[in-house]
Amino acid sequence: GSLLSVDLEQHEARLDDMSEELLNMDVDELKEYVLDMHPQGRSRPGSAGFGVSRASYQPMDDFSFLITQTLLSALPHHAQLKDRLNTWTARVSILRAAPRYLDDLQQARKAMRLGWDALVPPTDTSDNHFKQWKEAVDTISGVLRSKVSDLGLRLDRMLDTLEGRDDCLPDRWIDVFEALEMDFGRWVPESTRR
């Protein structure tokens, strides 16, 4: 299925709001507060609790216990929420980029076919016509190079966005781009040879 751009913008705005609200929670400050309530927890991990007598431990008051327990219960959910927000932010980013990428990929494939057609030398072999034809081929070469390069960068950006995630781009998108890139790689030497 597809998602309307208006819906996509609403989802993107909501994800941004949620990310901002998570930042405003300042969980790190709460963690520091809890750690300050438990100074013995600040020792190096290798020595924490070793060589300390039982008398040095102080019982926690109810408030400190409640805050510590609440934070310890909330941290896994907070991390899970951050992870899911990052996943959906990546998905929305891909959904925003994909339609334009696919349209431009189709246009580049069409331009590549026209580029091959343009390699046919003019029937009029006069110097003027040959010069015009060569200038046209050089212009086409620059346009094709720009299109292929731009598409490659955008595909890499989408792949980087999804790196390390369960989501992936359809193999067909990558295969079509690689075929275009190979076709352009064959076209360049052919265009200079003629």
Coordinates of N, CA, C and O in Angstrom, one line a residue:
G1 N 0.8 -1.2 0.0 CA 0.0 0.0 0.0 C 0.9 1.2 0.0 O 2.1 1.2 0.1
S2 N 0.2 2.3 -0.1 CA 0.9 3.6 -0.1 C 0.3 4.5 1.0 O -0.7 4.3 1.6
L3 N 1.1 5.5 1.3 CA 0.7 6.4 2.4 C 0.7 7.8 1.8 O 1.6 8.2 1.1
L4 N -0.4 8.6 2.0 CA -0.5 9.9 1.5 C 0.6 10.8 2.1 O 0.9 10.6 3.3
S5 N 1.0 11.8 1.4 CA 2.1 12.6 1.9 C 1.6 13.4 3.1 O 2.4 13.7 4.0
V6 N 0.4 13.8 3.1 CA -0.2 14.5 4.3 C -0.1 13.6 5.5 O 0.3 14.1 6.6
D7 N -0.5 12.3 5.4 CA -0.4 11.4 6.5 C 1.1 11.2 6.9 O 1.4 11.2 8.1
L8 N 2.0 11.2 6.0 CA 3.4 11.0 6.3 C 3.9 12.2 7.0 O 4.7 12.0 8.0
E9 N 3.5 13.4 6.6 CA 3.9 14.6 7.3 C 3.4 14.6 8.8 O 4.1 15.0 9.7
Q10 N 2.2 14.2 9.0 CA 1.6 14.1 10.3 C 2.4 13.1 11.2 O 2.7 13.4 12.4
H11 N 2.7 11.9 10.6 CA 3.5 10.9 11.4 C 4.9 11.5 11.7 O 5.4 11.3 12.8
E12 N 5.5 12.2 10.7 CA 6.8 12.7 10.9 C 6.8 13.8 12.0 O 7.7 13.8 12.9
A13 N 5.8 14.6 12.0 CA 5.7 15.6 13.1 C 5.5 15.0 14.4 O 6.1 15.5 15.4
R14 N 4.6 14.0 14.5 CA 4.4 13.3 15.8 C 5.7 12.6 16.3 O 6.0 12.7 17.5
L15 N 6.4 12.0 15.4 CA 7.7 11.4 15.8 C 8.7 12.4 16.4 O 9.4 12.2 17.4
D16 N 8.7 13.6 15.7 CA 9.6 14.7 16.2 C 9.1 15.2 17.5 O 10.0 15.4 18.4
D17 N 7.8 15.3 17.7 CA 7.3 15.7 19.1 C 7.7 14.7 20.1 O 8.1 15.1 21.2
M18 N 7.5 13.4 19.8 CA 7.8 12.4 20.8 C 9.3 12.4 21.1 O 9.7 12.2 22.3
S19 N 10.2 12.6 20.2 CA 11.6 12.6 20.4 C 12.0 13.8 21.3 O 12.8 13.7 22.2
E20 N 11.3 14.9 21.0 CA 11.6 16.1 21.8 C 11.1 15.9 23.3 O 11.8 16.3 24.2
E21 N 10.0 15.3 23.4 CA 9.5 15.0 24.8 C 10.4 14.1 25.5 O 10.6 14.2 26.7
L22 N 11.0 13.1 24.8 CA 11.9 12.2 25.5 C 13.2 12.9 25.9 O 13.7 12.7 27.0
L23 N 13.6 13.9 25.1 CA 14.8 14.7 25.5 C 14.4 15.6 26.7 O 15.3 15.7 27.6
N24 N 13.2 16.1 26.7 CA 12.8 16.9 27.9 C 12.7 16.2 29.2 O 12.7 16.8 30.2
M25 N 12.5 14.9 29.1 CA 12.4 14.1 30.3 C 13.7 14.1 31.1 O 13.7 14.0 32.3
D26 N 14.8 14.2 30.4 CA 16.1 14.3 31.0 C 16.3 13.1 31.9 O 16.6 13.3 33.1
V27 N 16.2 11.9 31.4 CA 16.4 10.7 32.2 C 17.8 10.6 32.7 O 18.0 10.1 33.9
D28 N 18.8 11.1 32.0 CA 20.2 11.1 32.5 C 20.3 11.9 33.8 O 21.0 11.5 34.8
E29 N 19.6 13.0 33.9 CA 19.6 13.8 35.2 C 19.0 12.9 36.3 O 19.5 12.9 37.4
L30 N 17.9 12.2 36.0 CA 17.3 11.4 37.0 C 18.2 10.3 37.5 O 18.3 9.9 38.7
K31 N 19.0 9.7 36.5 CA 19.9 8.6 36.8 C 21.0 9.2 37.8 O 21.4 8.5 38.7
E32 N 21.5 10.4 37.4 CA 22.5 11.0 38.3 C 21.9 11.3 39.7 O 22.6 11.0 40.7
Y33 N 20.7 11.7 39.8 CA 20.1 11.9 41.1 C 20.0 10.6 41.9 O 20.4 10.6 43.1
V34 N 19.6 9.5 41.3 CA 19.6 8.2 42.0 C 21.0 7.8 42.4 O 21.2 7.3 43.5
L35 N 22.0 7.9 41.5 CA 23.3 7.5 41.8 C 23.9 8.4 43.0 O 24.6 7.9 43.8
D36 N 23.5 9.7 43.1 CA 23.9 10.5 44.2 C 23.3 10.0 45.5 O 23.9 10.2 46.6
M37 N 22.1 9.4 45.4 CA 21.5 8.9 46.6 C 22.2 7.6 47.1 O 22.1 7.2 48.3
H38 N 23.0 7.0 46.3 CA 23.7 5.8 46.6 C 25.2 5.9 46.3 O 25.7 5.4 45.4
P39 N 25.9 6.6 47.2 CA 27.3 6.9 46.9 C 28.1 5.7 46.8 O 29.1 5.7 46.1
Q40 N 27.8 4.6 47.5 CA 28.6 3.4 47.4 C 28.5 2.8 46.0 O 29.4 2.0 45.6
G41 N 27.4 3.1 45.3 CA 27.3 2.6 43.9 C 28.2 3.3 42.9 O 28.3 2.9 41.8
R42 N 28.9 4.3 43.3 CA 29.8 5.1 42.4 C 31.2 4.5 42.4 O 32.0 5.0 41.7
S43 N 31.4 3.5 43.2 CA 32.8 2.9 43.2 C 33.1 2.3 41.9 O 32.2 1.9 41.1
R44 N 34.3 2.0 41.6 CA 34.7 1.3 40.4 C 34.0 -0.1 40.5 O 33.9 -0.7 41.5
P45 N 33.5 -0.6 39.3 CA 32.8 -1.9 39.3 C 33.6 -3.0 39.9 O 33.1 -3.9 40.6
G46 N 35.0 -3.0 39.8 CA 35.8 -4.1 40.3 C 35.8 -4.1 41.8 O 36.1 -5.2 42.4
S47 N 35.6 -3.0 42.4 CA 35.8 -2.9 43.9 C 34.4 -2.6 44.6 O 34.4 -2.5 45.8
A48 N 33.4 -2.5 43.8 CA 32.1 -2.1 44.5 C 31.6 -3.2 45.4 O 31.4 -4.4 45.1
G49 N 31.5 -2.8 46.7 CA 31.0 -3.7 47.7 C 32.0 -4.6 48.3 O 31.8 -5.2 49.4
F50 N 33.2 -4.7 47.8 CA 34.2 -5.6 48.4 C 35.0 -4.8 49.5 O 35.4 -3.7 49.3
G51 N 35.2 -5.5 50.6 CA 35.9 -4.9 51.7 C 35.1 -3.9 52.5 O 35.6 -3.1 53.3
V52 N 33.8 -3.8 52.2 CA 32.9 -2.8 52.9 C 32.2 -3.6 54.0 O 31.7 -4.7 53.8
S53 N 32.3 -3.0 55.2 CA 31.6 -3.7 56.3 C 30.1 -3.5 56.2 O 29.6 -2.6 55.6
R54 N 29.4 -4.4 56.9 CA 27.9 -4.3 56.9 C 27.4 -3.1 57.5 O 26.4 -2.5 57.2
A55 N 28.2 -2.6 58.4 CA 27.8 -1.4 59.2 C 27.8 -0.1 58.3 O 27.1 0.9 58.6
S56 N 28.6 -0.2 57.2 CA 28.7 1.0 56.3 C 27.5 1.2 55.4 O 27.3 2.2 54.8
Y57 N 26.6 0.2 55.3 CA 25.4 0.3 54.5 C 24.3 1.0 55.3 O 24.1 0.6 56.4
Q58 N 23.7 1.9 54.7 CA 22.6 2.7 55.3 C 21.3 2.3 54.7 O 21.2 2.2 53.5
P59 N 20.3 2.0 55.5 CA 19.0 1.7 54.9 C 18.4 2.9 54.2 O 18.7 4.1 54.5
M60 N 17.7 2.6 53.1 CA 17.1 3.7 52.3 C 15.8 4.2 52.9 O 15.0 3.4 53.4
D61 N 15.5 5.5 52.8 CA 14.2 5.9 53.2 C 13.2 5.6 52.1 O 13.6 5.2 51.0
D62 N 11.9 5.7 52.4 CA 10.9 5.3 51.5 C 10.9 6.1 50.2 O 10.7 5.5 49.1
F63 N 11.2 7.4 50.3 CA 11.2 8.2 49.1 C 12.3 7.8 48.1 O 12.1 7.6 46.9
S64 N 13.5 7.6 48.7 CA 14.7 7.1 47.9 C 14.4 5.8 47.2 O 14.7 5.5 46.1
F65 N 13.8 4.9 48.0 CA 13.5 3.6 47.5 C 12.5 3.7 46.3 O 12.7 3.0 45.3
L66 N 11.4 4.5 46.5 CA 10.4 4.7 45.5 C 11.0 5.2 44.2 O 10.8 4.7 43.1
I67 N 11.8 6.3 44.3 CA 12.5 6.9 43.2 C 13.4 5.9 42.5 O 13.4 5.7 41.2
T68 N 14.2 5.2 43.2 CA 15.1 4.2 42.6 C 14.4 3.1 41.9 O 14.7 2.8 40.8
Q69 N 13.4 2.6 42.6 CA 12.6 1.5 42.0 C 11.8 1.9 40.7 O 11.8 1.2 39.7
T70 N 11.3 3.1 40.8 CA 10.6 3.7 39.6 C 11.5 3.9 38.4 O 11.2 3.5 37.3
L71 N 12.7 4.4 38.7 CA 13.6 4.7 37.6 C 14.1 3.3 37.0 O 14.2 3.2 35.8
L72 N 14.4 2.4 37.9 CA 14.9 1.1 37.4 C 13.8 0.4 36.6 O 14.2 -0.3 35.7
S73 N 12.6 0.6 37.0 CA 11.5 0.0 36.2 C 11.3 0.7 34.9 O 10.9 0.0 33.9
A74 N 11.5 2.0 34.9 CA 11.3 2.7 33.6 C 12.4 2.7 32.6 O 12.1 2.8 31.4
L75 N 13.6 2.5 33.0 CA 14.7 2.5 32.1 C 14.6 1.6 30.9 O 14.8 2.0 29.8
P76 N 14.3 0.3 31.1 CA 14.1 -0.6 29.9 C 13.0 -0.1 29.0 O 13.2 -0.2 27.7
H77 N 11.9 0.4 29.5 CA 10.9 0.9 28.6 C 11.3 2.2 27.9 O 11.0 2.4 26.7
H78 N 12.1 3.0 28.6 CA 12.6 4.2 28.0 C 13.5 3.9 26.8 O 13.4 4.4 25.7
A79 N 14.4 2.9 27.0 CA 15.3 2.5 26.0 C 14.6 1.9 24.8 O 14.9 2.1 23.6
Q80 N 13.6 1.1 25.1 CA 12.8 0.4 24.1 C 12.0 1.5 23.3 O 11.9 1.4 22.0
L81 N 11.5 2.5 24.0 CA 10.8 3.6 23.3 C 11.7 4.4 22.4 O 11.4 4.7 21.2
K82 N 12.9 4.7 22.9 CA 13.9 5.4 22.0 C 14.2 4.6 20.8 O 14.3 5.1 19.7
D83 N 14.4 3.3 21.0 CA 14.8 2.4 19.9 C 13.6 2.4 18.8 O 13.9 2.5 17.6
R84 N 12.4 2.3 19.3 CA 11.3 2.2 18.4 C 11.1 3.6 17.7 O 10.7 3.6 16.5
L85 N 11.3 4.7 18.4 CA 11.2 6.0 17.8 C 12.3 6.1 16.7 O 12.0 6.6 15.6
N86 N 13.5 5.6 16.9 CA 14.5 5.7 15.9 C 14.2 4.8 14.7 O 14.4 5.2 13.6
T87 N 13.6 3.7 14.9 CA 13.2 2.8 13.8 C 12.1 3.5 13.0 O 12.2 3.5 11.8
W88 N 11.1 4.1 13.6 CA 10.0 4.7 12.8 C 10.5 6.0 12.2 O 10.0 6.3 11.1
T89 N 11.4 6.7 12.8 CA 12.0 7.9 12.2 C 12.7 7.5 10.9 O 12.6 8.1 9.8
A90 N 13.5 6.4 10.9 CA 14.2 5.9 9.7 C 13.2 5.5 8.7 O 13.3 5.8 7.5
R91 N 12.1 4.8 9.1 CA 11.1 4.3 8.1 C 10.4 5.5 7.4 O 10.2 5.5 6.2
V92 N 10.1 6.5 8.2 CA 9.4 7.7 7.6 C 10.4 8.4 6.7 O 10.0 8.9 5.6
S93 N 11.7 8.5 7.0 CA 12.7 9.1 6.2 C 12.8 8.3 4.8 O 12.8 9.0 3.8
I94 N 12.7 7.0 4.9 CA 12.7 6.2 3.6 C 11.5 6.5 2.8 O 11.5 6.6 1.6
L95 N 10.3 6.5 3.5 CA 9.0 6.7 2.8 C 9.0 8.1 2.1 O 8.4 8.2 1.1
R96 N 9.7 9.0 2.7 CA 9.7 10.4 2.1 C 10.6 10.4 0.9 O 10.3 11.0 -0.1
A97 N 11.7 9.7 1.0 CA 12.7 9.7 -0.1 C 12.4 8.7 -1.3 O 12.8 9.0 -2.4
A98 N 11.7 7.7 -1.0 CA 11.5 6.6 -2.0 C 10.8 7.0 -3.3 O 11.2 6.7 -4.4
P99 N 9.6 7.7 -3.2 CA 8.9 8.1 -4.4 C 9.8 8.9 -5.4 O 9.8 8.6 -6.6
R100 N 10.5 9.9 -4.9 CA 11.3 10.7 -5.8 C 12.5 9.9 -6.4 O 12.8 10.0 -7.5
Y101 N 13.1 9.1 -5.5 CA 14.2 8.2 -6.0 C 13.7 7.3 -7.1 O 14.4 7.2 -8.1
L102 N 12.6 6.7 -6.9 CA 12.1 5.7 -8.0 C 11.7 6.5 -9.2 O 12.0 6.0 -10.3
D103 N 11.1 7.6 -9.1 CA 10.8 8.4 -10.3 C 12.1 8.8 -11.0 O 12.2 8.7 -12.3
D104 N 13.1 9.3 -10.3 CA 14.3 9.7 -10.9 C 15.1 8.5 -11.5 O 15.8 8.7 -12.5
L105 N 14.9 7.4 -10.9 CA 15.6 6.2 -11.4 C 15.0 5.8 -12.8 O 15.7 5.5 -13.7
Q106 N 13.6 5.9 -12.9 CA 13.0 5.7 -14.2 C 13.4 6.7 -15.2 O 13.7 6.3 -16.4
Q107 N 13.5 7.9 -14.8 CA 14.0 9.0 -15.7 C 15.4 8.7 -16.2 O 15.7 8.9 -17.4
A108 N 16.2 8.3 -15.3 CA 17.6 8.0 -15.6 C 17.7 6.8 -16.6 O 18.6 6.9 -17.5
R109 N 16.9 5.8 -16.4 CA 16.9 4.7 -17.3 C 16.5 5.1 -18.7 O 17.1 4.7 -19.7
K110 N 15.5 6.0 -18.7 CA 15.0 6.5 -20.0 C 16.1 7.3 -20.7 O 16.4 7.2 -21.9
A111 N 16.8 8.2 -19.9 CA 17.9 9.0 -20.4 C 19.0 8.1 -20.9 O 19.7 8.5 -21.9
M112 N 19.3 7.0 -20.2 CA 20.3 6.1 -20.7 C 20.0 5.5 -22.0 O 20.9 5.4 -22.9
R113 N 18.7 5.1 -22.2 CA 18.4 4.6 -23.5 C 18.5 5.6 -24.6 O 19.0 5.4 -25.7
L114 N 18.1 6.9 -24.3 CA 18.3 8.0 -25.3 C 19.8 8.2 -25.5 O 20.2 8.6 -26.6
G115 N 20.6 8.1 -24.5 CA 22.1 8.2 -24.6 C 22.7 7.2 -25.6 O 23.5 7.6 -26.4
W116 N 22.2 6.0 -25.5 CA 22.6 5.0 -26.5 C 22.2 5.4 -27.9 O 23.0 5.2 -28.9
D117 N 21.0 5.8 -28.0 CA 20.5 6.3 -29.4 C 21.3 7.4 -29.9 O 21.5 7.5 -31.1
A118 N 21.8 8.3 -29.0 CA 22.5 9.5 -29.5 C 23.9 9.1 -30.0 O 24.6 10.0 -30.6
L119 N 24.4 7.9 -29.7 CA 25.7 7.6 -30.1 C 25.8 7.3 -31.6 O 26.9 7.1 -32.2
V120 N 24.7 7.2 -32.3 CA 24.7 6.9 -33.7 C 25.2 8.2 -34.4 O 24.6 9.3 -34.2
P121 N 26.3 8.1 -35.1 CA 26.9 9.3 -35.8 C 25.9 9.9 -36.8 O 25.1 9.2 -37.4
P122 N 26.0 11.2 -37.1 CA 25.2 11.8 -38.0 C 25.4 11.3 -39.5 O 26.5 10.9 -39.8
T123 N 24.4 11.3 -40.2 CA 24.5 10.8 -41.6 C 25.3 11.8 -42.5 O 26.0 11.5 -43.4
D124 N 25.2 13.1 -42.1 CA 25.9 14.2 -42.8 C 27.3 14.2 -42.1 O 27.4 14.5 -40.9
T125 N 28.4 13.9 -42.8 CA 29.7 13.7 -42.2 C 30.5 15.0 -42.3 O 31.7 15.0 -42.1
S126 N 29.9 16.1 -42.5 CA 30.6 17.4 -42.6 C 31.1 17.7 -41.2 O 30.6 17.3 -40.2
D127 N 32.2 18.5 -41.2 CA 32.8 18.9 -39.9 C 31.9 19.6 -38.9 O 31.9 19.3 -37.7
N128 N 31.0 20.4 -39.5 CA 30.1 21.2 -38.6 C 29.1 20.2 -37.9 O 28.8 20.3 -36.7
H129 N 28.5 19.3 -38.7 CA 27.5 18.4 -38.1 C 28.2 17.4 -37.1 O 27.6 17.1 -36.1
F130 N 29.4 17.0 -37.5 CA 30.1 16.1 -36.6 C 30.4 16.8 -35.3 O 30.3 16.2 -34.2
K131 N 30.8 18.1 -35.4 CA 31.2 18.9 -34.2 C 29.9 19.0 -33.3 O 30.0 18.9 -32.1
Q132 N 28.8 19.3 -33.9 CA 27.5 19.5 -33.2 C 27.1 18.1 -32.5 O 26.7 18.1 -31.3
W133 N 27.3 17.1 -33.2 CA 27.0 15.7 -32.7 C 27.9 15.4 -31.5 O 27.4 15.0 -30.4
K134 N 29.2 15.7 -31.6 CA 30.1 15.5 -30.5 C 29.8 16.3 -29.3 O 29.9 15.8 -28.1
E135 N 29.4 17.6 -29.5 CA 29.0 18.5 -28.4 C 27.8 17.9 -27.7 O 27.7 17.9 -26.5
A136 N 26.8 17.4 -28.5 CA 25.6 16.8 -27.9 C 26.0 15.6 -27.1 O 25.4 15.4 -26.0
V137 N 26.8 14.8 -27.6 CA 27.2 13.5 -26.8 C 27.9 13.9 -25.5 O 27.7 13.3 -24.5
D138 N 28.8 15.0 -25.6 CA 29.5 15.4 -24.4 C 28.5 16.0 -23.3 O 28.6 15.7 -22.1
T139 N 27.5 16.7 -23.8 CA 26.4 17.2 -22.9 C 25.6 16.1 -22.3 O 25.4 16.0 -21.1
I140 N 25.3 15.1 -23.1 CA 24.5 13.9 -22.6 C 25.4 13.2 -21.6 O 24.9 12.7 -20.5
S141 N 26.7 13.1 -21.8 CA 27.6 12.4 -20.9 C 27.5 13.1 -19.5 O 27.4 12.4 -18.5
G142 N 27.6 14.4 -19.5 CA 27.6 15.1 -18.2 C 26.2 14.9 -17.5 O 26.2 14.8 -16.3
V143 N 25.1 15.0 -18.3 CA 23.8 14.8 -17.7 C 23.7 13.4 -17.1 O 23.2 13.2 -15.9
L144 N 24.1 12.4 -17.9 CA 24.0 11.0 -17.4 C 24.8 10.8 -16.1 O 24.4 10.1 -15.2
R145 N 26.1 11.3 -16.2 CA 27.0 11.2 -15.0 C 26.3 11.8 -13.8 O 26.4 11.2 -12.7
S146 N 25.8 12.9 -13.9 CA 25.1 13.6 -12.8 C 24.0 12.8 -12.3 O 23.8 12.7 -11.0
K147 N 23.1 12.3 -13.2 CA 21.9 11.5 -12.7 C 22.4 10.3 -12.0 O 21.8 9.9 -10.9
V148 N 23.3 9.5 -12.6 CA 23.7 8.3 -12.0 C 24.4 8.5 -10.6 O 24.2 7.8 -9.6
S149 N 25.2 9.5 -10.6 CA 25.9 9.9 -9.3 C 24.9 10.3 -8.2 O 25.0 9.8 -7.1
D150 N 24.0 11.1 -8.6 CA 23.0 11.6 -7.6 C 22.1 10.4 -7.1 O 21.9 10.3 -5.9
L151 N 21.7 9.5 -8.0 CA 20.9 8.4 -7.6 C 21.8 7.4 -6.7 O 21.2 6.9 -5.7
G152 N 23.0 7.3 -7.0 CA 23.9 6.4 -6.1 C 24.0 7.0 -4.7 O 24.0 6.3 -3.7
L153 N 24.2 8.3 -4.6 CA 24.3 8.9 -3.3 C 23.0 8.8 -2.5 O 23.0 8.5 -1.3
R154 N 21.9 9.0 -3.2 CA 20.6 8.8 -2.5 C 20.3 7.4 -2.1 O 19.8 7.2 -1.0
L155 N 20.7 6.4 -2.9 CA 20.5 5.0 -2.6 C 21.4 4.7 -1.4 O 21.0 4.1 -0.4
D156 N 22.7 5.2 -1.4 CA 23.6 5.0 -0.3 C 23.0 5.6 1.0 O 23.1 5.0 2.1
R157 N 22.5 6.7 0.9 CA 21.9 7.4 2.1 C 20.7 6.6 2.7 O 20.6 6.4 3.9
M158 N 19.9 6.0 1.8 CA 18.8 5.2 2.3 C 19.3 3.9 2.9 O 18.8 3.5 4.0
L159 N 20.3 3.3 2.3 CA 20.9 2.1 2.9 C 21.6 2.4 4.2 O 21.5 1.6 5.1
D160 N 22.3 3.5 4.3 CA 22.9 3.9 5.6 C 21.8 4.1 6.7 O 22.1 3.7 7.8
T161 N 20.7 4.7 6.3 CA 19.6 4.9 7.3 C 19.1 3.6 7.8 O 18.8 3.5 9.0
L162 N 19.1 2.6 7.0 CA 18.5 1.3 7.4 C 19.6 0.3 8.0 O 19.3 -0.8 8.4
E163 N 20.9 0.7 7.9 CA 22.0 -0.2 8.4 C 21.8 -0.6 9.8 O 21.5 0.3 10.7
G164 N 21.9 -1.8 10.1 CA 21.8 -2.4 11.4 C 20.3 -2.6 11.9 O 20.1 -2.9 13.0
R165 N 19.4 -2.4 11.0 CA 18.0 -2.5 11.3 C 17.4 -3.8 10.6 O 18.0 -4.3 9.6
D166 N 16.3 -4.2 11.0 CA 15.6 -5.3 10.4 C 15.0 -5.0 9.0 O 14.8 -5.8 8.2
D167 N 14.7 -3.7 8.9 CA 14.1 -3.2 7.6 C 15.2 -3.2 6.5 O 16.3 -3.0 6.8
C168 N 14.7 -3.3 5.3 CA 15.6 -3.2 4.1 C 14.9 -2.7 2.9 O 13.7 -2.7 2.9
L169 N 15.7 -2.2 2.0 CA 15.1 -1.8 0.7 C 14.8 -3.0 -0.2 O 15.5 -4.0 -0.1
P170 N 13.9 -2.9 -1.1 CA 13.6 -4.0 -2.0 C 14.9 -4.3 -2.9 O 15.5 -3.3 -3.4
D171 N 15.2 -5.5 -3.1 CA 16.4 -5.9 -3.9 C 16.3 -5.3 -5.3 O 17.3 -4.9 -5.9
R172 N 15.1 -5.2 -5.8 CA 14.8 -4.7 -7.1 C 15.4 -3.3 -7.3 O 15.9 -3.0 -8.3
W173 N 15.2 -2.5 -6.3 CA 15.6 -1.1 -6.4 C 17.2 -1.1 -6.6 O 17.7 -0.3 -7.4
I174 N 17.8 -1.9 -5.8 CA 19.3 -1.9 -5.9 C 19.7 -2.5 -7.2 O 20.7 -2.0 -7.9
D175 N 19.1 -3.6 -7.6 CA 19.4 -4.3 -8.9 C 19.3 -3.3 -10.1 O 20.1 -3.3 -11.0
V176 N 18.1 -2.6 -10.1 CA 17.9 -1.7 -11.2 C 19.0 -0.6 -11.3 O 19.5 -0.2 -12.3
F177 N 19.3 -0.1 -10.1 CA 20.3 1.0 -10.0 C 21.7 0.4 -10.5 O 22.4 1.1 -11.3
E178 N 22.0 -0.8 -10.0 CA 23.3 -1.3 -10.4 C 23.4 -1.6 -11.9 O 24.4 -1.4 -12.5
A179 N 22.2 -2.0 -12.5 CA 22.2 -2.3 -13.9 C 22.4 -0.9 -14.7 O 23.1 -0.9 -15.7
L180 N 21.8 0.1 -14.2 CA 21.9 1.4 -14.8 C 23.4 1.9 -14.7 O 24.0 2.4 -15.7
E181 N 24.0 1.7 -13.5 CA 25.4 2.1 -13.3 C 26.3 1.3 -14.3 O 27.2 1.9 -14.8
M182 N 26.1 0.0 -14.4 CA 26.9 -0.8 -15.3 C 26.7 -0.3 -16.8 O 27.6 -0.2 -17.6
D183 N 25.4 0.0 -17.1 CA 25.1 0.4 -18.5 C 25.9 1.7 -18.8 O 26.4 1.9 -19.8
F184 N 25.8 2.6 -17.8 CA 26.6 3.9 -18.0 C 28.1 3.7 -18.1 O 28.7 4.3 -18.9
G185 N 28.6 2.7 -17.3 CA 30.0 2.3 -17.4 C 30.4 1.8 -18.8 O 31.5 2.1 -19.2
R186 N 29.5 1.2 -19.4 CA 29.7 0.7 -20.8 C 29.6 1.8 -21.8 O 30.3 1.9 -22.8
W187 N 28.6 2.7 -21.5 CA 28.3 3.8 -22.4 C 29.5 4.8 -22.6 O 29.8 5.3 -23.6
V188 N 30.1 5.1 -21.4 CA 31.2 6.2 -21.4 C 32.3 5.8 -22.4 O 32.6 6.7 -23.2
P189 N 32.9 4.7 -22.3 CA 34.0 4.4 -23.3 C 33.5 4.3 -24.7 O 34.2 4.7 -25.6
E190 N 32.3 3.9 -24.8 CA 31.7 3.8 -26.2 C 31.5 5.2 -26.8 O 31.8 5.5 -28.0
S191 N 31.1 6.1 -25.9 CA 30.9 7.5 -26.4 C 32.2 8.2 -26.7 O 32.3 9.0 -27.7
T192 N 33.3 7.9 -26.0 CA 34.6 8.5 -26.3 C 35.2 7.9 -27.5 O 36.0 8.5 -28.2
R193 N 35.0 6.6 -27.7 CA 35.5 5.9 -28.9 C 35.0 6.4 -30.2 O 35.7 6.5 -31.2
R194 N 33.7 6.8 -30.2 CA 33.1 7.3 -31.4 C 33.5 8.7 -31.6 O 33.5 9.3 -32.5

